[in-house]
Tab-separated table of C-alpha atoms in Angstrom:
chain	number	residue	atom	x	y	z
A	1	UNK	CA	89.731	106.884	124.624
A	2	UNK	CA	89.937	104.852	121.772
A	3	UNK	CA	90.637	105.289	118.057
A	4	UNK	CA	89.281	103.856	114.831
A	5	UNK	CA	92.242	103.724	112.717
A	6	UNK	CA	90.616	101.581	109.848
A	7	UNK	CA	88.106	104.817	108.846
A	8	UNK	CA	90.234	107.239	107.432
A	9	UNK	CA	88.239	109.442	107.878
A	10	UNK	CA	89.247	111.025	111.293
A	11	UNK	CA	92.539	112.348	109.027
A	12	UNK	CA	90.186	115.212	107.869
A	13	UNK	CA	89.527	116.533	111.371
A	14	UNK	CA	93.420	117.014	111.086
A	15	UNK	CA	96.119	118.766	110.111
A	16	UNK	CA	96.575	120.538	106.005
A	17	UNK	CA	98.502	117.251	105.997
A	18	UNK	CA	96.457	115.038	107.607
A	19	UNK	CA	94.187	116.394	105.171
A	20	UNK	CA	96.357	115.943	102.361
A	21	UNK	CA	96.881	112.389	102.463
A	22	UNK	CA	93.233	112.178	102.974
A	23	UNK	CA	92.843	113.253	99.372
A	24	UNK	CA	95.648	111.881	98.105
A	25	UNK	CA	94.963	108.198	99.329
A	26	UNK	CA	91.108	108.800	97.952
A	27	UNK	CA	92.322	109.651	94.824
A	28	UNK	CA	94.546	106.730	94.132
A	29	UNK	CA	91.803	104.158	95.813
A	30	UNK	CA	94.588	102.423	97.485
A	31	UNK	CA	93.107	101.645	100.521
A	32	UNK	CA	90.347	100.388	98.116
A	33	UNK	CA	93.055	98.623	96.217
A	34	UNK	CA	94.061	96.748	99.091
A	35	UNK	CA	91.380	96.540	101.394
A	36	UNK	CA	91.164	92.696	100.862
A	37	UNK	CA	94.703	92.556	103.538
A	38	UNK	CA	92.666	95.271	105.707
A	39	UNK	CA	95.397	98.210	105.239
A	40	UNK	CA	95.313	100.698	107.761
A	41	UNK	CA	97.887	104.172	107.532
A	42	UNK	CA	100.241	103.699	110.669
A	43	UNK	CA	103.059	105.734	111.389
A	44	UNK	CA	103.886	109.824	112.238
A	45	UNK	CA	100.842	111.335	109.650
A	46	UNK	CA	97.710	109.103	111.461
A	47	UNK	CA	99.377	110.818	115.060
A	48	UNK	CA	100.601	114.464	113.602
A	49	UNK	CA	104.101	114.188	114.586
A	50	UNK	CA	105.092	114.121	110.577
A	51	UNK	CA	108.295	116.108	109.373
A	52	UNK	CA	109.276	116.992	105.893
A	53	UNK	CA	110.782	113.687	105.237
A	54	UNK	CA	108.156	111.239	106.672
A	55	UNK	CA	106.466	108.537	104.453
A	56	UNK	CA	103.317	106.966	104.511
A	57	UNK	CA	103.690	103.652	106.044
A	58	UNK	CA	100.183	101.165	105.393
A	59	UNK	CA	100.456	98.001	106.953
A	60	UNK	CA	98.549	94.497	105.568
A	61	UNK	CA	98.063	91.150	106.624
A	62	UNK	CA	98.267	88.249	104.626
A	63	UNK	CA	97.012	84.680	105.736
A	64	UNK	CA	99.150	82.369	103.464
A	65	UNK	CA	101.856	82.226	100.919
A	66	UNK	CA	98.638	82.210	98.334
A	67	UNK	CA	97.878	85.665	99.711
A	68	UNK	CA	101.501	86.966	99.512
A	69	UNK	CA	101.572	86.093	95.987
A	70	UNK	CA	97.841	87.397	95.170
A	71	UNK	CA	99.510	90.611	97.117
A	72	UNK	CA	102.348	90.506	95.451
A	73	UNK	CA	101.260	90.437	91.527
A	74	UNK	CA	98.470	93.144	93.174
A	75	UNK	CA	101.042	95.556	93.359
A	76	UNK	CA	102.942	94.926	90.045
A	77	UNK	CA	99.880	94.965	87.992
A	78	UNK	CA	99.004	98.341	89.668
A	79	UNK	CA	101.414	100.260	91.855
A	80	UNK	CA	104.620	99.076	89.215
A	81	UNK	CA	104.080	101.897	87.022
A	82	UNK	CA	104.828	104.521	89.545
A	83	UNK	CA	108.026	106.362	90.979
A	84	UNK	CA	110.649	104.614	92.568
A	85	UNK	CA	108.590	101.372	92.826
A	86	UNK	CA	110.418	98.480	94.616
A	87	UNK	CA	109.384	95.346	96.098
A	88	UNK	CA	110.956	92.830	98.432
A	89	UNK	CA	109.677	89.613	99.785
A	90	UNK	CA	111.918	87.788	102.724
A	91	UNK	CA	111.269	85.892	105.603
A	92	UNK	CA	112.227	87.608	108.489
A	93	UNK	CA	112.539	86.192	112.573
A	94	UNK	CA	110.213	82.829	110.810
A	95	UNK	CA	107.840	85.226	109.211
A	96	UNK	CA	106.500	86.056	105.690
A	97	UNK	CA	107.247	89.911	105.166
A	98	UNK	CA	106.644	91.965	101.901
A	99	UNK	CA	107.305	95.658	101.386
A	100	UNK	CA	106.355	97.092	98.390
A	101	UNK	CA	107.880	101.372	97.745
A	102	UNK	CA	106.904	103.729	95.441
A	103	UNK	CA	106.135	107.547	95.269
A	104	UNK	CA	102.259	109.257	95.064
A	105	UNK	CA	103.077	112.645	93.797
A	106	UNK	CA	105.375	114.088	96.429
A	107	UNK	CA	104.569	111.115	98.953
A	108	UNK	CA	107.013	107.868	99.222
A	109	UNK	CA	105.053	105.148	100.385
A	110	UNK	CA	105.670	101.645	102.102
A	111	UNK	CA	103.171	99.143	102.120
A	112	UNK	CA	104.314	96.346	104.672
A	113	UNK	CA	102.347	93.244	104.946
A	114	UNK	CA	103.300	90.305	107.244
A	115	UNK	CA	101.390	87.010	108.275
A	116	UNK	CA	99.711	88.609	111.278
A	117	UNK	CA	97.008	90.377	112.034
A	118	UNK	CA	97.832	94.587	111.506
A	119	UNK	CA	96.435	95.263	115.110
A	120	UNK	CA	98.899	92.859	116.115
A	121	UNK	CA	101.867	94.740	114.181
A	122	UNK	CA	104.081	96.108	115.483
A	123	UNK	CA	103.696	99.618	113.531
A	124	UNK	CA	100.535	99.615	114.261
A	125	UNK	CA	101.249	98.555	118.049
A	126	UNK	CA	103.785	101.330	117.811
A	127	UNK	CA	101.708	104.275	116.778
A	128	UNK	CA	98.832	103.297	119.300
A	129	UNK	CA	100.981	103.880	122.457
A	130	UNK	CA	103.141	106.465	121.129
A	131	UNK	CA	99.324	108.280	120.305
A	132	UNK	CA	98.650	107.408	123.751
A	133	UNK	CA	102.111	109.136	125.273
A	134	UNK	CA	101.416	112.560	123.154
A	135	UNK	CA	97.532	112.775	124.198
A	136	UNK	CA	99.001	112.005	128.199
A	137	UNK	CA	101.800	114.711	127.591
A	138	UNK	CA	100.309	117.191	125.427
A	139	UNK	CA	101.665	119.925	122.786
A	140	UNK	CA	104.755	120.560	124.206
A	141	UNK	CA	105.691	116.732	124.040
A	142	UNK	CA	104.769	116.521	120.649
A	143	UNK	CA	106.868	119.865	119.897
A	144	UNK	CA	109.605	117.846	121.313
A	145	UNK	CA	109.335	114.795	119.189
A	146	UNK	CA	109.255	116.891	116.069
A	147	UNK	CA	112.027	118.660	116.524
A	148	UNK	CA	114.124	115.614	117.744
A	149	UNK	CA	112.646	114.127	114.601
A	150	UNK	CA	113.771	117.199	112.324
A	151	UNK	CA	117.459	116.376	113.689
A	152	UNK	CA	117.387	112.392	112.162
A	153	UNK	CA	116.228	110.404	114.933
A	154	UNK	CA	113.342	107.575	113.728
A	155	UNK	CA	110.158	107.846	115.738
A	156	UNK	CA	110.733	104.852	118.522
A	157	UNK	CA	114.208	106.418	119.557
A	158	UNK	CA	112.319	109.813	119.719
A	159	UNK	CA	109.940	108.649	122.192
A	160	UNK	CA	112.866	106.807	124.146
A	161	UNK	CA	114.998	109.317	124.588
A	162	UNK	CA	112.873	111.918	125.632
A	163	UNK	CA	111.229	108.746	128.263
A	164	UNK	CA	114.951	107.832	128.981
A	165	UNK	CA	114.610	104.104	128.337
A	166	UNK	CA	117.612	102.198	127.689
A	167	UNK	CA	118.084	99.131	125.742
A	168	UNK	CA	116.038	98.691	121.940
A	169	UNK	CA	113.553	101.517	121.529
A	170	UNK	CA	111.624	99.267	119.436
A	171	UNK	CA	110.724	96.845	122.029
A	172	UNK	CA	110.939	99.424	125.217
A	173	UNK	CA	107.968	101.574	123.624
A	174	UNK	CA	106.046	98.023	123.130
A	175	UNK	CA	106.552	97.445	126.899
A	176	UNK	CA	104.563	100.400	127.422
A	177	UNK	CA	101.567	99.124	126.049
A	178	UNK	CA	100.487	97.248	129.544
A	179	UNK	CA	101.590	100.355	131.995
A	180	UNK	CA	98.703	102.361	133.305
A	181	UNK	CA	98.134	106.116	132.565
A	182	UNK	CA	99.754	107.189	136.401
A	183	UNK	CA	102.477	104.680	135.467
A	184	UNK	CA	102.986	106.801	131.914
A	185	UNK	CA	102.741	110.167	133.441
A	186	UNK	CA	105.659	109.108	136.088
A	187	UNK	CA	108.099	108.487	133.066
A	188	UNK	CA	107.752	112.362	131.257
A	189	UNK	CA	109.659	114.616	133.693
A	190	UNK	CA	109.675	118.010	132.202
């Protein structure tokens, strides 16, 4: 089953937070803002696995070092004047990357863009399997990511540990992406 990501939308068939970021994203038009580098909300919230402390993480793409800087002075002529805004710009493993932070009411948010398509991201890339793992494991999967999550550990390590793959999370939970559904199921032993 797939998922349209791009329509916000399906976040008010949600969760009260789900719900809540619905509203809160609608009222600051930032999608709208930067629907030019097609943002799309990855992350916990999109896959209700959030804890107290999550963010919301929107991911662009840029095409040049023209769009980075239309991007760029995008965000300080209109997110600058908020809480905690920061922005960085480095190039990281040969590519363009800029993160921009700042707070929405109670909400920090990061907007990542890189020079590559955001279905080809790997947050985005990320929250598409690990929404495939919770819908193949069900509730009390997800009830053990959240509380594994509540304790520190960062999403991708969540998912390995409970899956027991060794090496970088980052990448193992990437590998997963090719494995079919009987391959997936084998991995969760309860």
């Amino acid at each position: 089953m797939s998922h349209n990501w791009t329509d916000l939308k399906y976040l008010l068939s949600g969760n009260a937070t789900q719900r809540e970021v619905y509203h809160l994203l609608d009222k600051y038009r930032l999608m709208h803002l930067l629907e030019l580098y097609r943002p799309i909300l990855v992350g916990t919230i999109p896959i209700g696995i959030h804890v107290e402390n999550s963010d919301l993480d929107i991911i662009c793409e840029v095409n040049d070092i023209a769009s980075f800087d239309a991007l760029e002075e995008l965000a300080r002529a209109h997110l600058q004047r908020y809480r905690g805004y920061t922005l960085t710009r480095r190039k990281v493993d040969g590519l363009w990357r800029l993160k921009v932070n700042f707070w929405l009411e109670h909400w920090p948010v990061e907007i990542f863009a890189q020079q590559k398509p955001v279905m080809e991201q790997n947050g985005y890339r990320h929250m598409v399997i690990e929404n495939r793992l919770l819908r193949l494991y069900g509730e009390d999967f997800r009830q053990q990511v959240i509380a594994l999550k509540r304790e520190g550990l960062k999403t991708e390590p969540t998912f390995a540990k409970l899956l027991h793959l060794d090496g970088d999370p980052f990448s193992k939970i990437l590998e997963l992406e090719t494995w079919e559904d009987e391959q997936l199921r084998m991995l969760w032993v309860r």
